[in-house]
Amino acid sequence: MKGSGSKLGVEVVKKLMAVGDKQGTIKLTDLAAEMGLSTEDALVFLREWFPEGGGVEIYSSNNESLVDIDASSLEYMLPLSPSEWIGLSQLVQNLGPTQLQKTPALKSLYRKMTENEAISKVMGLLQELESWDQEINEKQQSFVSQLESAIDSKSQIGLVTTHHKNYQVFPCKVIHLEGRLSLIAEDMNDHCLLVVPMVEVMELTTIQSTKSPRVTAFEVDEFIVAIRSMSEKETRLILKIHDPQSVNLFPNHHFLGKPCMITNPQGDLIWAAYVEPCDDLFEWLISLNGNVEILDPTKFKDDFLMYCEEKLRKVA
């Protein structure tokens, strides 16, 4: 169905509900009357909002236009996070008897989310996963904040990994590398650069020292480029960004190789950089809503669409 990401006017919503509450075949003239439209305007509306395969089929029989509506195809999937699903469940469970009796749609939603055994089990699992994710994310975010502070102040850090390895390092960058959020740091013993995935960081401590890092920012960037060239995961991403003033043009913790930005005469921003495709980069693109268009490469666009489809399937 068209327009799932746009803000709909009240009148449009009423017309969509007139269609969504139906099942089976109805005369176009009768449906148009319920929608408050002429037959011609109703036909235009249906073709615009319900393209072929969208649950509404229009055909002619005995010189009369008919509309076949498949209500099951008009059910909508919401790309909600576990916490959003839990929030929705809590809102529904807090509805009073009066609200449920007055609104059949809310009553139906209440039954689906509270009386269906399968959904109840899934909601319980989501709550467990959400609490676990929050615990892990909060710990990692605390480490990331501590590392970013150390990078700014050029401080020395002691870290312990889950493999019980101890390092004394100067942190250089926290970026997504080979699909994982990782720390790039200068080892204090041999002054070589090393990569430590953040999921393996178990403990961080600040070390008081008068020493300074030897590795330059240029050397760090060259190190990242070298790792990416070996993994062959780097690609030149080209985007067209509408209304660039309203969006974040620089994804957090991503290395952008040879970035370039040019504004076209229409006010759109052509954005290009060498990037490493990963889930977090896809999430950044999703956060831009309808303000971004992937121009190249085609494979990246296909991978991004697959990621979005899989995300929808997980919450359906």
PDB file of C-alpha atoms in Angstrom:
ATOM      1  CA  MET A   1       0.000   0.000   0.000  1.00  0.00           C
ATOM      2  CA  LYS A   2       1.247   3.466  -0.867  1.00  0.00           C
ATOM      3  CA  GLY A   3       2.010   6.189   1.648  1.00  0.00           C
ATOM      4  CA  SER A   4       2.838   4.076   4.699  1.00  0.00           C
ATOM      5  CA  GLY A   5       5.638   6.486   5.613  1.00  0.00           C
ATOM      6  CA  SER A   6       3.712   9.739   5.080  1.00  0.00           C
ATOM      7  CA  LYS A   7       1.418  11.722   7.337  1.00  0.00           C
ATOM      8  CA  LEU A   8      -2.164  11.027   6.258  1.00  0.00           C
ATOM      9  CA  GLY A   9      -5.005  13.500   6.457  1.00  0.00           C
ATOM     10  CA  VAL A  10      -8.185  12.632   8.361  1.00  0.00           C
ATOM     11  CA  GLU A  11     -10.249  12.349   5.178  1.00  0.00           C
ATOM     12  CA  VAL A  12      -7.741  10.007   3.556  1.00  0.00           C
ATOM     13  CA  VAL A  13      -7.731   7.791   6.656  1.00  0.00           C
ATOM     14  CA  LYS A  14     -11.545   7.606   6.597  1.00  0.00           C
ATOM     15  CA  LYS A  15     -11.487   6.500   2.959  1.00  0.00           C
ATOM     16  CA  LEU A  16      -8.832   3.876   3.678  1.00  0.00           C
ATOM     17  CA  MET A  17     -10.882   2.550   6.595  1.00  0.00           C
ATOM     18  CA  ALA A  18     -13.944   2.300   4.347  1.00  0.00           C
ATOM     19  CA  VAL A  19     -11.926  -0.030   2.120  1.00  0.00           C
ATOM     20  CA  GLY A  20     -10.110  -1.898   4.894  1.00  0.00           C
ATOM     21  CA  ASP A  21     -13.343  -2.870   6.690  1.00  0.00           C
ATOM     22  CA  LYS A  22     -14.592  -4.779   3.634  1.00  0.00           C
ATOM     23  CA  GLN A  23     -14.101  -8.382   2.529  1.00  0.00           C
ATOM     24  CA  GLY A  24     -15.168  -9.839  -0.820  1.00  0.00           C
ATOM     25  CA  THR A  25     -16.753  -8.179  -3.833  1.00  0.00           C
ATOM     26  CA  ILE A  26     -18.614  -4.874  -3.788  1.00  0.00           C
ATOM     27  CA  LYS A  27     -19.930  -2.586  -6.519  1.00  0.00           C
ATOM     28  CA  LEU A  28     -17.649   0.356  -7.233  1.00  0.00           C
ATOM     29  CA  THR A  29     -20.646   2.711  -7.040  1.00  0.00           C
ATOM     30  CA  ASP A  30     -21.564   1.449  -3.554  1.00  0.00           C
ATOM     31  CA  LEU A  31     -17.978   1.685  -2.297  1.00  0.00           C
ATOM     32  CA  ALA A  32     -17.630   5.186  -3.776  1.00  0.00           C
ATOM     33  CA  ALA A  33     -20.767   6.276  -1.915  1.00  0.00           C
ATOM     34  CA  GLU A  34     -19.359   4.997   1.397  1.00  0.00           C
ATOM     35  CA  MET A  35     -16.098   6.826   0.702  1.00  0.00           C
ATOM     36  CA  GLY A  36     -17.949  10.048  -0.119  1.00  0.00           C
ATOM     37  CA  LEU A  37     -16.483  10.179  -3.632  1.00  0.00           C
ATOM     38  CA  SER A  38     -17.745  10.078  -7.174  1.00  0.00           C
ATOM     39  CA  THR A  39     -17.207   6.813  -9.034  1.00  0.00           C
ATOM     40  CA  GLU A  40     -14.387   8.346 -11.082  1.00  0.00           C
ATOM     41  CA  ASP A  41     -12.622   9.810  -8.024  1.00  0.00           C
ATOM     42  CA  ALA A  42     -12.988   6.531  -6.119  1.00  0.00           C
ATOM     43  CA  LEU A  43     -11.383   4.682  -9.026  1.00  0.00           C
ATOM     44  CA  VAL A  44      -8.445   7.109  -9.059  1.00  0.00           C
ATOM     45  CA  PHE A  45      -8.094   6.812  -5.268  1.00  0.00           C
ATOM     46  CA  LEU A  46      -8.069   2.994  -5.313  1.00  0.00           C
ATOM     47  CA  ARG A  47      -5.527   2.784  -8.116  1.00  0.00           C
ATOM     48  CA  GLU A  48      -3.264   5.299  -6.373  1.00  0.00           C
ATOM     49  CA  TRP A  49      -3.331   3.769  -2.900  1.00  0.00           C
ATOM     50  CA  PHE A  50      -3.680   0.105  -3.789  1.00  0.00           C
ATOM     51  CA  PRO A  51      -1.415  -0.782  -6.712  1.00  0.00           C
ATOM     52  CA  GLU A  52      -1.678  -4.169  -8.399  1.00  0.00           C
ATOM     53  CA  GLY A  53      -1.290  -6.947  -5.854  1.00  0.00           C
ATOM     54  CA  GLY A  54      -2.126  -4.604  -2.969  1.00  0.00           C
ATOM     55  CA  GLY A  55      -5.284  -6.425  -1.872  1.00  0.00           C
ATOM     56  CA  VAL A  56      -7.771  -4.536  -4.080  1.00  0.00           C
ATOM     57  CA  GLU A  57      -8.689  -5.711  -7.579  1.00  0.00           C
ATOM     58  CA  ILE A  58     -10.952  -3.705  -9.892  1.00  0.00           C
ATOM     59  CA  TYR A  59     -12.674  -5.406 -12.830  1.00  0.00           C
ATOM     60  CA  SER A  60     -15.790  -5.200 -14.997  1.00  0.00           C
ATOM     61  CA  SER A  61     -18.663  -7.705 -15.208  1.00  0.00           C
ATOM     62  CA  ASN A  62     -21.906  -7.255 -17.139  1.00  0.00           C
ATOM     63  CA  ASN A  63     -21.000  -3.632 -17.872  1.00  0.00           C
ATOM     64  CA  GLU A  64     -20.596  -2.891 -14.163  1.00  0.00           C
ATOM     65  CA  SER A  65     -17.396  -2.064 -12.270  1.00  0.00           C
ATOM     66  CA  LEU A  66     -16.706  -4.318  -9.278  1.00  0.00           C
ATOM     67  CA  VAL A  67     -14.093  -4.154  -6.538  1.00  0.00           C
ATOM     68  CA  ASP A  68     -12.740  -7.368  -5.010  1.00  0.00           C
ATOM     69  CA  ILE A  69     -11.187  -6.738  -1.581  1.00  0.00           C
ATOM     70  CA  ASP A  70      -8.924  -9.213   0.200  1.00  0.00           C
ATOM     71  CA  ALA A  71      -8.923  -7.988   3.812  1.00  0.00           C
ATOM     72  CA  SER A  72      -6.012 -10.248   4.799  1.00  0.00           C
ATOM     73  CA  SER A  73      -3.781  -8.463   2.270  1.00  0.00           C
ATOM     74  CA  LEU A  74      -4.669  -5.109   3.797  1.00  0.00           C
ATOM     75  CA  GLU A  75      -3.266  -5.975   7.197  1.00  0.00           C
ATOM     76  CA  TYR A  76      -0.304  -3.753   7.961  1.00  0.00           C
ATOM     77  CA  MET A  77       3.087  -4.724   9.338  1.00  0.00           C
ATOM     78  CA  LEU A  78       4.683  -2.208  11.697  1.00  0.00           C
ATOM     79  CA  PRO A  79       8.518  -2.087  11.789  1.00  0.00           C
ATOM     80  CA  LEU A  80       8.568  -1.747  15.576  1.00  0.00           C
ATOM     81  CA  SER A  81      11.502  -2.439  17.848  1.00  0.00           C
ATOM     82  CA  PRO A  82      11.019  -4.859  20.777  1.00  0.00           C
ATOM     83  CA  SER A  83      10.631  -1.932  23.190  1.00  0.00           C
ATOM     84  CA  GLU A  84       7.974  -0.386  20.924  1.00  0.00           C
ATOM     85  CA  TRP A  85       6.045  -3.683  20.772  1.00  0.00           C
ATOM     86  CA  ILE A  86       6.229  -3.918  24.549  1.00  0.00           C
ATOM     87  CA  GLY A  87       5.023  -0.315  24.838  1.00  0.00           C
ATOM     88  CA  LEU A  88       2.095  -1.064  22.522  1.00  0.00           C
ATOM     89  CA  SER A  89       1.208  -4.137  24.588  1.00  0.00           C
ATOM     90  CA  GLN A  90       1.254  -2.104  27.804  1.00  0.00           C
ATOM     91  CA  LEU A  91      -0.967   0.604  26.285  1.00  0.00           C
ATOM     92  CA  VAL A  92      -3.494  -1.966  25.115  1.00  0.00           C
ATOM     93  CA  GLN A  93      -3.575  -3.758  28.484  1.00  0.00           C
ATOM     94  CA  ASN A  94      -4.226  -0.432  30.255  1.00  0.00           C
ATOM     95  CA  LEU A  95      -7.357   0.275  28.200  1.00  0.00           C
ATOM     96  CA  GLY A  96     -10.509   0.450  30.306  1.00  0.00           C
ATOM     97  CA  PRO A  97     -13.762  -1.492  29.625  1.00  0.00           C
ATOM     98  CA  THR A  98     -15.510   1.670  28.429  1.00  0.00           C
ATOM     99  CA  GLN A  99     -12.855   2.377  25.781  1.00  0.00           C
ATOM    100  CA  LEU A 100     -12.946  -1.222  24.577  1.00  0.00           C
ATOM    101  CA  GLN A 101     -16.728  -1.265  24.281  1.00  0.00           C
ATOM    102  CA  LYS A 102     -16.846   2.028  22.390  1.00  0.00           C
ATOM    103  CA  THR A 103     -14.142   1.134  19.864  1.00  0.00           C
ATOM    104  CA  PRO A 104     -14.403  -2.289  18.150  1.00  0.00           C
ATOM    105  CA  ALA A 105     -10.932  -1.912  16.632  1.00  0.00           C
ATOM    106  CA  LEU A 106      -9.349  -1.452  20.083  1.00  0.00           C
ATOM    107  CA  LYS A 107     -11.335  -4.411  21.421  1.00  0.00           C
ATOM    108  CA  SER A 108     -10.049  -6.596  18.590  1.00  0.00           C
ATOM    109  CA  LEU A 109      -6.467  -5.419  19.188  1.00  0.00           C
ATOM    110  CA  TYR A 110      -6.834  -6.110  22.921  1.00  0.00           C
ATOM    111  CA  ARG A 111      -7.922  -9.696  22.237  1.00  0.00           C
ATOM    112  CA  LYS A 112      -5.067 -10.309  19.810  1.00  0.00           C
ATOM    113  CA  MET A 113      -2.413  -9.087  22.228  1.00  0.00           C
ATOM    114  CA  THR A 114      -3.775 -10.543  25.482  1.00  0.00           C
ATOM    115  CA  GLU A 115      -5.774 -13.661  24.646  1.00  0.00           C
ATOM    116  CA  ASN A 116      -3.658 -15.192  21.873  1.00  0.00           C
ATOM    117  CA  GLU A 117      -1.299 -17.670  23.551  1.00  0.00           C
ATOM    118  CA  ALA A 118       1.342 -17.499  20.791  1.00  0.00           C
ATOM    119  CA  ILE A 119       1.496 -13.700  20.919  1.00  0.00           C
ATOM    120  CA  SER A 120       1.704 -13.752  24.724  1.00  0.00           C
ATOM    121  CA  LYS A 121       4.721 -16.065  24.555  1.00  0.00           C
ATOM    122  CA  VAL A 122       6.391 -13.859  21.936  1.00  0.00           C
ATOM    123  CA  MET A 123       5.776 -10.747  24.059  1.00  0.00           C
ATOM    124  CA  GLY A 124       7.379 -12.483  27.056  1.00  0.00           C
ATOM    125  CA  LEU A 125      10.393 -13.391  24.938  1.00  0.00           C
ATOM    126  CA  LEU A 126      10.647  -9.828  23.620  1.00  0.00           C
ATOM    127  CA  GLN A 127      10.708  -8.479  27.170  1.00  0.00           C
ATOM    128  CA  GLU A 128      13.575 -10.802  28.076  1.00  0.00           C
ATOM    129  CA  LEU A 129      15.497  -9.900  24.901  1.00  0.00           C
ATOM    130  CA  GLU A 130      14.877  -6.185  25.434  1.00  0.00           C
ATOM    131  CA  SER A 131      16.224  -6.229  28.989  1.00  0.00           C
ATOM    132  CA  TRP A 132      19.292  -8.195  27.821  1.00  0.00           C
ATOM    133  CA  ASP A 133      19.902  -5.813  24.884  1.00  0.00           C
ATOM    134  CA  GLN A 134      19.596  -2.775  27.142  1.00  0.00           C
ATOM    135  CA  GLU A 135      22.120  -4.217  29.592  1.00  0.00           C
ATOM    136  CA  ILE A 136      24.654  -4.994  26.830  1.00  0.00           C
ATOM    137  CA  ASN A 137      24.088  -1.718  24.981  1.00  0.00           C
ATOM    138  CA  GLU A 138      24.395   0.397  28.123  1.00  0.00           C
ATOM    139  CA  LYS A 139      27.685  -1.283  29.042  1.00  0.00           C
ATOM    140  CA  GLN A 140      29.101  -0.865  25.534  1.00  0.00           C
ATOM    141  CA  GLN A 141      27.889   2.718  25.306  1.00  0.00           C
ATOM    142  CA  SER A 142      29.619   3.473  28.597  1.00  0.00           C
ATOM    143  CA  PHE A 143      32.860   2.012  27.204  1.00  0.00           C
ATOM    144  CA  VAL A 144      32.480   3.962  23.945  1.00  0.00           C
ATOM    145  CA  SER A 145      31.960   7.238  25.837  1.00  0.00           C
ATOM    146  CA  GLN A 146      35.021   6.532  27.978  1.00  0.00           C
ATOM    147  CA  LEU A 147      37.130   5.735  24.912  1.00  0.00           C
ATOM    148  CA  GLU A 148      35.986   8.826  23.000  1.00  0.00           C
ATOM    149  CA  SER A 149      36.920  10.970  25.995  1.00  0.00           C
ATOM    150  CA  ALA A 150      40.365   9.308  26.079  1.00  0.00           C
ATOM    151  CA  ILE A 151      40.810   9.900  22.334  1.00  0.00           C
ATOM    152  CA  ASP A 152      40.057  13.611  22.752  1.00  0.00           C
ATOM    153  CA  SER A 153      42.464  13.977  25.682  1.00  0.00           C
ATOM    154  CA  LYS A 154      45.087  11.583  24.207  1.00  0.00           C
ATOM    155  CA  SER A 155      44.964   9.562  27.424  1.00  0.00           C
ATOM    156  CA  GLN A 156      46.335   6.070  27.948  1.00  0.00           C
ATOM    157  CA  ILE A 157      43.861   3.247  28.610  1.00  0.00           C
ATOM    158  CA  GLY A 158      44.212  -0.193  30.130  1.00  0.00           C
ATOM    159  CA  LEU A 159      41.731  -2.752  28.839  1.00  0.00           C
ATOM    160  CA  VAL A 160      40.913  -6.383  29.565  1.00  0.00           C
ATOM    161  CA  THR A 161      39.163  -8.569  26.964  1.00  0.00           C
ATOM    162  CA  THR A 162      36.810 -11.501  27.380  1.00  0.00           C
ATOM    163  CA  HIS A 163      39.781 -13.685  26.333  1.00  0.00           C
ATOM    164  CA  HIS A 164      41.616 -12.390  29.453  1.00  0.00           C
ATOM    165  CA  LYS A 165      44.153 -10.436  27.416  1.00  0.00           C
ATOM    166  CA  ASN A 166      45.500  -7.206  28.910  1.00  0.00           C
ATOM    167  CA  TYR A 167      46.483  -4.203  26.795  1.00  0.00           C
ATOM    168  CA  GLN A 168      47.861  -0.772  27.520  1.00  0.00           C
ATOM    169  CA  VAL A 169      46.943   1.441  24.594  1.00  0.00           C
ATOM    170  CA  PHE A 170      46.280   4.893  23.241  1.00  0.00           C
ATOM    171  CA  PRO A 171      42.764   4.648  21.724  1.00  0.00           C
ATOM    172  CA  CYS A 172      42.620   6.160  18.214  1.00  0.00           C
ATOM    173  CA  LYS A 173      39.142   5.513  16.744  1.00  0.00           C
ATOM    174  CA  VAL A 174      35.924   3.657  17.517  1.00  0.00           C
ATOM    175  CA  ILE A 175      34.435   2.569  14.192  1.00  0.00           C
ATOM    176  CA  HIS A 176      32.477  -0.208  12.511  1.00  0.00           C
ATOM    177  CA  LEU A 177      35.030  -2.538  10.960  1.00  0.00           C
ATOM    178  CA  GLU A 178      34.321  -5.893   9.326  1.00  0.00           C
ATOM    179  CA  GLY A 179      30.737  -5.724  10.547  1.00  0.00           C
ATOM    180  CA  ARG A 180      31.542  -5.030  14.213  1.00  0.00           C
ATOM    181  CA  LEU A 181      31.951  -1.899  16.307  1.00  0.00           C
ATOM    182  CA  SER A 182      35.672  -1.949  17.089  1.00  0.00           C
ATOM    183  CA  LEU A 183      38.418   0.012  18.798  1.00  0.00           C
ATOM    184  CA  ILE A 184      41.539   0.906  16.843  1.00  0.00           C
ATOM    185  CA  ALA A 185      44.369   1.629  19.246  1.00  0.00           C
ATOM    186  CA  GLU A 186      48.134   2.104  19.458  1.00  0.00           C
ATOM    187  CA  ASP A 187      49.823  -0.569  21.587  1.00  0.00           C
ATOM    188  CA  MET A 188      52.122   0.997  24.180  1.00  0.00           C
ATOM    189  CA  ASN A 189      54.729  -1.785  23.936  1.00  0.00           C
ATOM    190  CA  ASP A 190      55.521  -1.896  20.214  1.00  0.00           C
ATOM    191  CA  HIS A 191      53.472   1.143  19.036  1.00  0.00           C
ATOM    192  CA  CYS A 192      51.687  -0.981  16.417  1.00  0.00           C
ATOM    193  CA  LEU A 193      48.014  -0.492  15.649  1.00  0.00           C
ATOM    194  CA  LEU A 194      45.597  -3.164  16.797  1.00  0.00           C
ATOM    195  CA  VAL A 195      41.856  -3.825  16.475  1.00  0.00           C
ATOM    196  CA  VAL A 196      39.703  -4.904  19.420  1.00  0.00           C
ATOM    197  CA  PRO A 197      35.977  -5.620  18.860  1.00  0.00           C
ATOM    198  CA  MET A 198      33.915  -3.749  21.450  1.00  0.00           C
ATOM    199  CA  VAL A 199      31.944  -6.900  22.311  1.00  0.00           C
ATOM    200  CA  GLU A 200      35.218  -8.369  23.609  1.00  0.00           C
ATOM    201  CA  VAL A 201      36.007  -5.437  25.907  1.00  0.00           C
ATOM    202  CA  MET A 202      35.337  -6.505  29.496  1.00  0.00           C
ATOM    203  CA  GLU A 203      37.056  -3.774  31.513  1.00  0.00           C
ATOM    204  CA  LEU A 204      38.485  -0.288  30.925  1.00  0.00           C
ATOM    205  CA  THR A 205      40.681   1.827  33.180  1.00  0.00           C
ATOM    206  CA  THR A 206      42.397   5.171  32.663  1.00  0.00           C
ATOM    207  CA  ILE A 207      46.181   5.098  33.168  1.00  0.00           C
ATOM    208  CA  GLN A 208      47.992   8.218  34.361  1.00  0.00           C
ATOM    209  CA  SER A 209      50.964   8.736  32.050  1.00  0.00           C
ATOM    210  CA  THR A 210      53.158  11.494  30.652  1.00  0.00           C
ATOM    211  CA  LYS A 211      53.630   9.647  27.356  1.00  0.00           C
ATOM    212  CA  SER A 212      51.979  10.738  24.112  1.00  0.00           C
ATOM    213  CA  PRO A 213      50.720   8.689  21.146  1.00  0.00           C
ATOM    214  CA  ARG A 214      53.122   8.300  18.233  1.00  0.00           C
ATOM    215  CA  VAL A 215      50.685   7.192  15.545  1.00  0.00           C
ATOM    216  CA  THR A 216      49.237   9.995  13.393  1.00  0.00           C
ATOM    217  CA  ALA A 217      45.634  10.345  12.216  1.00  0.00           C
ATOM    218  CA  PHE A 218      46.839   9.744   8.641  1.00  0.00           C
ATOM    219  CA  GLU A 219      48.423   6.426   9.660  1.00  0.00           C
ATOM    220  CA  VAL A 220      45.196   5.363  11.367  1.00  0.00           C
ATOM    221  CA  ASP A 221      43.186   6.125   8.210  1.00  0.00           C
ATOM    222  CA  GLU A 222      45.685   4.214   6.072  1.00  0.00           C
ATOM    223  CA  PHE A 223      45.429   1.265   8.488  1.00  0.00           C
ATOM    224  CA  ILE A 224      41.627   1.210   8.096  1.00  0.00           C
ATOM    225  CA  VAL A 225      41.894   1.393   4.311  1.00  0.00           C
ATOM    226  CA  ALA A 226      44.374  -1.508   4.314  1.00  0.00           C
ATOM    227  CA  ILE A 227      42.073  -3.729   6.408  1.00  0.00           C
ATOM    228  CA  ARG A 228      39.117  -2.936   4.182  1.00  0.00           C
ATOM    229  CA  SER A 229      41.094  -3.666   1.020  1.00  0.00           C
ATOM    230  CA  MET A 230      42.021  -7.100   2.379  1.00  0.00           C
ATOM    231  CA  SER A 231      38.433  -7.955   3.260  1.00  0.00           C
ATOM    232  CA  GLU A 232      37.149  -6.536  -0.070  1.00  0.00           C
ATOM    233  CA  LYS A 233      34.050  -5.209   1.707  1.00  0.00           C
ATOM    234  CA  GLU A 234      34.573  -1.536   0.874  1.00  0.00           C
ATOM    235  CA  THR A 235      32.366   0.083  -1.751  1.00  0.00           C
ATOM    236  CA  ARG A 236      31.866   3.573  -3.164  1.00  0.00           C
ATOM    237  CA  LEU A 237      28.412   4.641  -2.013  1.00  0.00           C
ATOM    238  CA  ILE A 238      26.659   7.484  -3.835  1.00  0.00           C
ATOM    239  CA  LEU A 239      23.513   9.023  -2.373  1.00  0.00           C
ATOM    240  CA  LYS A 240      21.131  11.808  -3.271  1.00  0.00           C
ATOM    241  CA  ILE A 241      19.991  13.502  -0.059  1.00  0.00           C
ATOM    242  CA  HIS A 242      16.952  15.764  -0.057  1.00  0.00           C
ATOM    243  CA  ASP A 243      16.714  18.540   2.535  1.00  0.00           C
ATOM    244  CA  PRO A 244      20.291  17.925   3.784  1.00  0.00           C
ATOM    245  CA  GLN A 245      19.960  20.568   6.522  1.00  0.00           C
ATOM    246  CA  SER A 246      17.440  18.392   8.395  1.00  0.00           C
ATOM    247  CA  VAL A 247      19.395  15.113   8.534  1.00  0.00           C
ATOM    248  CA  ASN A 248      22.640  13.732   9.950  1.00  0.00           C
ATOM    249  CA  LEU A 249      25.071  13.510   7.026  1.00  0.00           C
ATOM    250  CA  PHE A 250      27.777  11.684   8.960  1.00  0.00           C
ATOM    251  CA  PRO A 251      26.922   8.280  10.468  1.00  0.00           C
ATOM    252  CA  ASN A 252      28.457   7.765  13.897  1.00  0.00           C
ATOM    253  CA  HIS A 253      31.509   5.499  14.168  1.00  0.00           C
ATOM    254  CA  HIS A 254      31.913   4.961  10.429  1.00  0.00           C
ATOM    255  CA  PHE A 255      35.055   5.649   8.429  1.00  0.00           C
ATOM    256  CA  LEU A 256      34.215   7.575   5.248  1.00  0.00           C
ATOM    257  CA  GLY A 257      36.950   7.150   2.665  1.00  0.00           C
ATOM    258  CA  LYS A 258      37.476  10.081   0.282  1.00  0.00           C
ATOM    259  CA  PRO A 259      34.142  11.775   1.062  1.00  0.00           C
ATOM    260  CA  CYS A 260      32.657  14.152  -1.481  1.00  0.00           C
ATOM    261  CA  MET A 261      29.525  16.314  -1.323  1.00  0.00           C
ATOM    262  CA  ILE A 262      28.103  18.402  -4.160  1.00  0.00           C
ATOM    263  CA  THR A 263      24.813  20.330  -4.263  1.00  0.00           C
ATOM    264  CA  ASN A 264      22.795  20.146  -7.492  1.00  0.00           C
ATOM    265  CA  PRO A 265      20.662  23.051  -8.857  1.00  0.00           C
ATOM    266  CA  GLN A 266      17.530  21.559  -7.232  1.00  0.00           C
ATOM    267  CA  GLY A 267      19.067  21.865  -3.762  1.00  0.00           C
ATOM    268  CA  ASP A 268      19.688  18.124  -3.367  1.00  0.00           C
ATOM    269  CA  LEU A 269      23.021  16.967  -1.999  1.00  0.00           C
ATOM    270  CA  ILE A 270      25.011  14.357  -3.915  1.00  0.00           C
ATOM    271  CA  TRP A 271      26.916  12.492  -1.185  1.00  0.00           C
ATOM    272  CA  ALA A 272      29.701  10.002  -1.941  1.00  0.00           C
ATOM    273  CA  ALA A 273      32.238   8.094   0.144  1.00  0.00           C
ATOM    274  CA  TYR A 274      33.952   4.741   0.439  1.00  0.00           C
ATOM    275  CA  VAL A 275      32.086   2.811   3.142  1.00  0.00           C
ATOM    276  CA  GLU A 276      31.856  -0.656   4.597  1.00  0.00           C
ATOM    277  CA  PRO A 277      28.284  -1.972   4.249  1.00  0.00           C
ATOM    278  CA  CYS A 278      26.922  -3.265   7.558  1.00  0.00           C
ATOM    279  CA  ASP A 279      23.700  -3.295   9.582  1.00  0.00           C
ATOM    280  CA  ASP A 280      24.547  -0.085  11.416  1.00  0.00           C
ATOM    281  CA  LEU A 281      25.092   1.777   8.141  1.00  0.00           C
ATOM    282  CA  PHE A 282      21.726   0.491   6.898  1.00  0.00           C
ATOM    283  CA  GLU A 283      20.134   1.759  10.113  1.00  0.00           C
ATOM    284  CA  TRP A 284      21.619   5.200   9.449  1.00  0.00           C
ATOM    285  CA  LEU A 285      20.009   5.213   5.995  1.00  0.00           C
ATOM    286  CA  ILE A 286      16.675   4.180   7.523  1.00  0.00           C
ATOM    287  CA  SER A 287      16.970   7.071  10.001  1.00  0.00           C
ATOM    288  CA  LEU A 288      17.061   9.502   7.050  1.00  0.00           C
ATOM    289  CA  ASN A 289      13.462   8.440   6.271  1.00  0.00           C
ATOM    290  CA  GLY A 290      12.399   9.585   2.808  1.00  0.00           C
ATOM    291  CA  ASN A 291      15.240  12.087   2.476  1.00  0.00           C
ATOM    292  CA  VAL A 292      17.717   9.708   0.845  1.00  0.00           C
ATOM    293  CA  GLU A 293      17.963   7.970  -2.518  1.00  0.00           C
ATOM    294  CA  ILE A 294      20.675   5.390  -3.233  1.00  0.00           C
ATOM    295  CA  LEU A 295      22.141   6.133  -6.662  1.00  0.00           C
ATOM    296  CA  ASP A 296      24.966   3.610  -6.757  1.00  0.00           C
ATOM    297  CA  PRO A 297      26.046   0.821  -6.482  1.00  0.00           C
ATOM    298  CA  THR A 298      23.125  -1.432  -7.394  1.00  0.00           C
ATOM    299  CA  LYS A 299      24.358  -4.291  -5.180  1.00  0.00           C
ATOM    300  CA  PHE A 300      24.385  -2.022  -2.120  1.00  0.00           C
ATOM    301  CA  LYS A 301      20.825  -0.919  -2.921  1.00  0.00           C
ATOM    302  CA  ASP A 302      19.724  -4.573  -3.250  1.00  0.00           C
ATOM    303  CA  ASP A 303      21.430  -5.496   0.046  1.00  0.00           C
ATOM    304  CA  PHE A 304      19.766  -2.532   1.774  1.00  0.00           C
ATOM    305  CA  LEU A 305      16.310  -3.533   0.489  1.00  0.00           C
ATOM    306  CA  MET A 306      16.913  -7.119   1.646  1.00  0.00           C
ATOM    307  CA  TYR A 307      17.872  -5.799   5.092  1.00  0.00           C
ATOM    308  CA  CYS A 308      14.668  -3.742   5.298  1.00  0.00           C
ATOM    309  CA  GLU A 309      12.522  -6.690   4.183  1.00  0.00           C
ATOM    310  CA  GLU A 310      14.154  -8.970   6.741  1.00  0.00           C
ATOM    311  CA  LYS A 311      13.589  -6.372   9.459  1.00  0.00           C
ATOM    312  CA  LEU A 312       9.900  -6.243   8.555  1.00  0.00           C
ATOM    313  CA  ARG A 313       9.663 -10.041   8.627  1.00  0.00           C
ATOM    314  CA  LYS A 314      11.163 -10.183  12.104  1.00  0.00           C
ATOM    315  CA  VAL A 315       8.507  -7.919  13.577  1.00  0.00           C
ATOM    316  CA  ALA A 316       5.578  -9.324  11.570  1.00  0.00           C
TER     317      ALA A 316
END
